[in-house]
Amino acid sequence: MRAATSPILQAYLIVAMFLGVVKGGHKWGNQGVQIDESCNCSSNATWHTDSTIKTAGPPLKIIPGVGSSHDCCSACTKYGSFCLAWVWQVSSLQCHLKNDSGTVASEAGHISALCNTPPSPPPAPPTPPPPTSPPGPPTKQPNIVFVLTDDQDALLNGYDPEHGVAHMDQLNTRVRANGALFTRYYLAYPLCSPSRSAILSGRYPHNTGFATNAELNSSLWHPMQEASTVNVWLQSAGYQTALVGKYMNGYHGGNGKWATYLPAGWTDWYGFQTVDFFGTQVNMNGTSTKFPADAYQTDIIANISLHWLRYNRDRTRPFFLMLTPHAPHEPYTPAPRHAGTLQGLAQRFDPAFNMATELQQLLPGRLGALPEVNNASMNNIFEKRAESLLAVDEMIGNLLDEIEAQNVMNNTFFFFSCDNGYHLGQHRLPPGKREIFQHDINVPLIVMGPGISPMSTISQIVMNIDMGLTWAELGTAVPDAAAPRPDGRSFAALLRNDGVLQDTSGVPWVARNYTLHEGYQSCEAGHGEGSACSHVADAFSEAPLASTSQANASSDVPDYSGLRLAMDAYPDAMYVEYRDGGKAFFNSTADPWQTRNLYSLLADEAKTELHTMLQAVVNCSGSACP
């Protein structure tokens, strides 16, 4: 049983994250101080001997550029397996002792006393209640790690030079090389919160009520369906669960409810209250903590997750660790150490980019009238997006190093994916997501773990509504019987290299022959995140690009529902109906980038068949869903 963490140790954790206590010497950019295993202050700190600093003890180490002023460190002490750094803030050339809660002590004399005498050890953590039975051997339930990026499309995959850019070395050489790539992994709706809630609950957006990024409180998700998600199921099955990073849009704000709110089913919670790339504010198990202004967001996630694996993880239980960096999301901000390292990197051309006018005009509604995008602007964005993923790749490498060091890699599944794809000029659309086209709904999914063949490819159709149920089956967890039945299905059978396509209870795994997709763009007019939301309005505008010909262009696209087909009559096709009456059909075998709308060429019988098939599932629930 894991001992409770005392307030002092929790305060240490927060301080340690500021100071960059991670394996491999990660720091916030090129600044900060590290505390090594012997509790020695080191790295970029500089000894300060200015006599104006009012101390009678040894000189203090000044840490340049941390926070709004400077920090200094003059003493550290070992406490159990923790390294406690005594940290002060320099103000008016004086060092003021920070107490355990982080407030500044009023008397600078405390510094003098501390510099001359060793600090008293902190009180021992509260004694945990005795376990009901002695801890047994480590469980055979596998550990599950899930890294979920934000807006990473197939062209920015990080591992495939033939179809994109293979710039994520750790992902490529360690995860992809030892795992399986799902080539037909699709999203029900390619938008942040609708996708994330679908992953955790196994339900389509029309069943979670999460149609936009602004509906955390008004949807069916919070707090009702939030109480029946895969992390809840796994925790009930004995898992230690932790989330580090972005949760849902709407779970934001430095004060109020989100500063202390903890969703059900998370043993440890480090949910972002802000998604700023620097100085992120984090709800750390109910304590709102704002990180220094030069602390890069992905590095914050790396630090917290590594500390959790080393010190918070209960070695007698399996764990589910979900890491959700904001990269490569707009404003496409790389870590300072990576800015400019991929200068000149261009988006790989595909036929959908700036489509020919005669093809563009075949698209329904306003899509057919879009002007071309600025190619140079698209490439500039692509370069920054790629650079922002380099810190994610470093985080993946450090995670794998730590899991290997703990000798649990052979019982750990590692999943890598993203919440939605992204378009940069495809179908002449300015930067964004939400559409039914391939660039938005078909995203990377790589899985590495026990029984998976190295460098394998899995072509069966799976969806984001299947992820939670897959983890549940792997961890022998059961969804809440009192909650609505999930719409997805587990694909754990595809991960076993034994040729037996059935679940753990012996039920055969049946391949999908079509998927349902839905979009609610009109609820986020101009990306107002709900400020102009209307289910009655007929369109919304993707964010236009300033300083280009797109600045005043409309890219309005009505709400849609559609099918991705893989059946005898339609081996590889896309059918979509827009709310304004427009329709589209693409033969994805001959036209994988969906550049030629063939709907007008379909026979009337085919049009009726496709419409009937779509209407039969557009409001589906549970086992009735594809």
C-alpha angles and dihedrals in degrees: 000000000000115000117239114260113243121226089250093054090045089052088050090054091055092047091046091055089054090052096046104243098181138128113268097030100276115179135179097273108305096325139076135067129272127214109212127211091274091053094249119151107236147139119065096356116118127210110247119203100168106146091219089074102093103230131119095198134073120317118280127240112237117213107209122225102000116142122332095323130000136301128213133199126202106157141028132181136195117241114180107300091338128093110216115204117200104218132188135184120235112228124166089351092301128111115225121196116242113217125218094277091054098251120133117254115235099227122067087199088081087071092056092050093048093048091054100041131039113256117255113256114256118256117274117264115262113279108256119231113266114267117253089235135006114277111265129216118296112290122253091225105113125247114242125209119185123189111191118186124194122245098351109155130194093263089056092045097133096218111055117072092179095062103017140346124312098204099128099088099181092047091047103043099034110026104027093037091053100034148049127276116213105213095188104045108143136188124226090219120359101225129107108252098027088053096044093049089048090052094051098040104031091230134123117247091250087063098042092045088228098134096146141018089257100063105081092118100031098044128086086251103078118085103341107053090028086073092061107053135124093267089056091049093048093046089053088052091056102271126143104225131198136174122198119183138009116007113174133336106258091042087102140112134095094238140031129035099348093055090072107012115121118192117225121269101031117117089191125019129196100164119171115243089187130027096210110143089227130038094013118190114226134191099224106194091317098323115107110223128181114205124219118284092249095048107114114222100232090048089053089055091047093051096047094045094049091048089049092052092049103040112012101042116104104224092206094061135060116247138218111203119184117190118188116182118185093227133143089022123119129307079047096218117177124199110272090247090059101041109120095005092116096040112165095020108149131200111257109253119246130178094254093063111106090343120214112272094244089056095041091054090059090066115096126259122339092349088076093059101049117129122229119277125235107267096203091052091051092051092048090054091045091054093052092046090052092049092050090059093059091079089050089053091051089050090052091052093051092047091052091047091053094046090050091048089054089051095234101110092105089062099041130095114207116200123189123187144118137243097241143351127244140225125215105184098327108142083008090284116149117233112310148085136231096100129118094233122116095256091062105037103034108069139162119286119173124171127191124181150097113340096008116128114238116252091004128152126217116200101180115114116258131166141207089254086066098057100082093045090050092054090046092055092046090051096041089242125149127216116243106276091208093057125079112283112261117250097220133073133224119258094191089118089066091058095061117089094212102093091239108127101195136100125255091271092055098256110143117248109239119205120234118242096191142012134213122233130185136183135195104185095148089070093068105047109185090353088289087149091229102327088112096023115151129160087199098056113097101223151006134212126239112227106280122226114250119222093027136087086264093067095100099022121121118226094176114164122179125231113284146189124196151157132242102210132207106163137115095270093042108024095180116000146130126222123184137175121200122208093239089062099264119136136191137190125187129189098218094188092065095024110032093170093054098237100144120059106211098178095111089056095055120108115251090246091056092048091052093046093052094045092049092048092051096046090051092063106024091101097027126149134195118333091000090070122094 
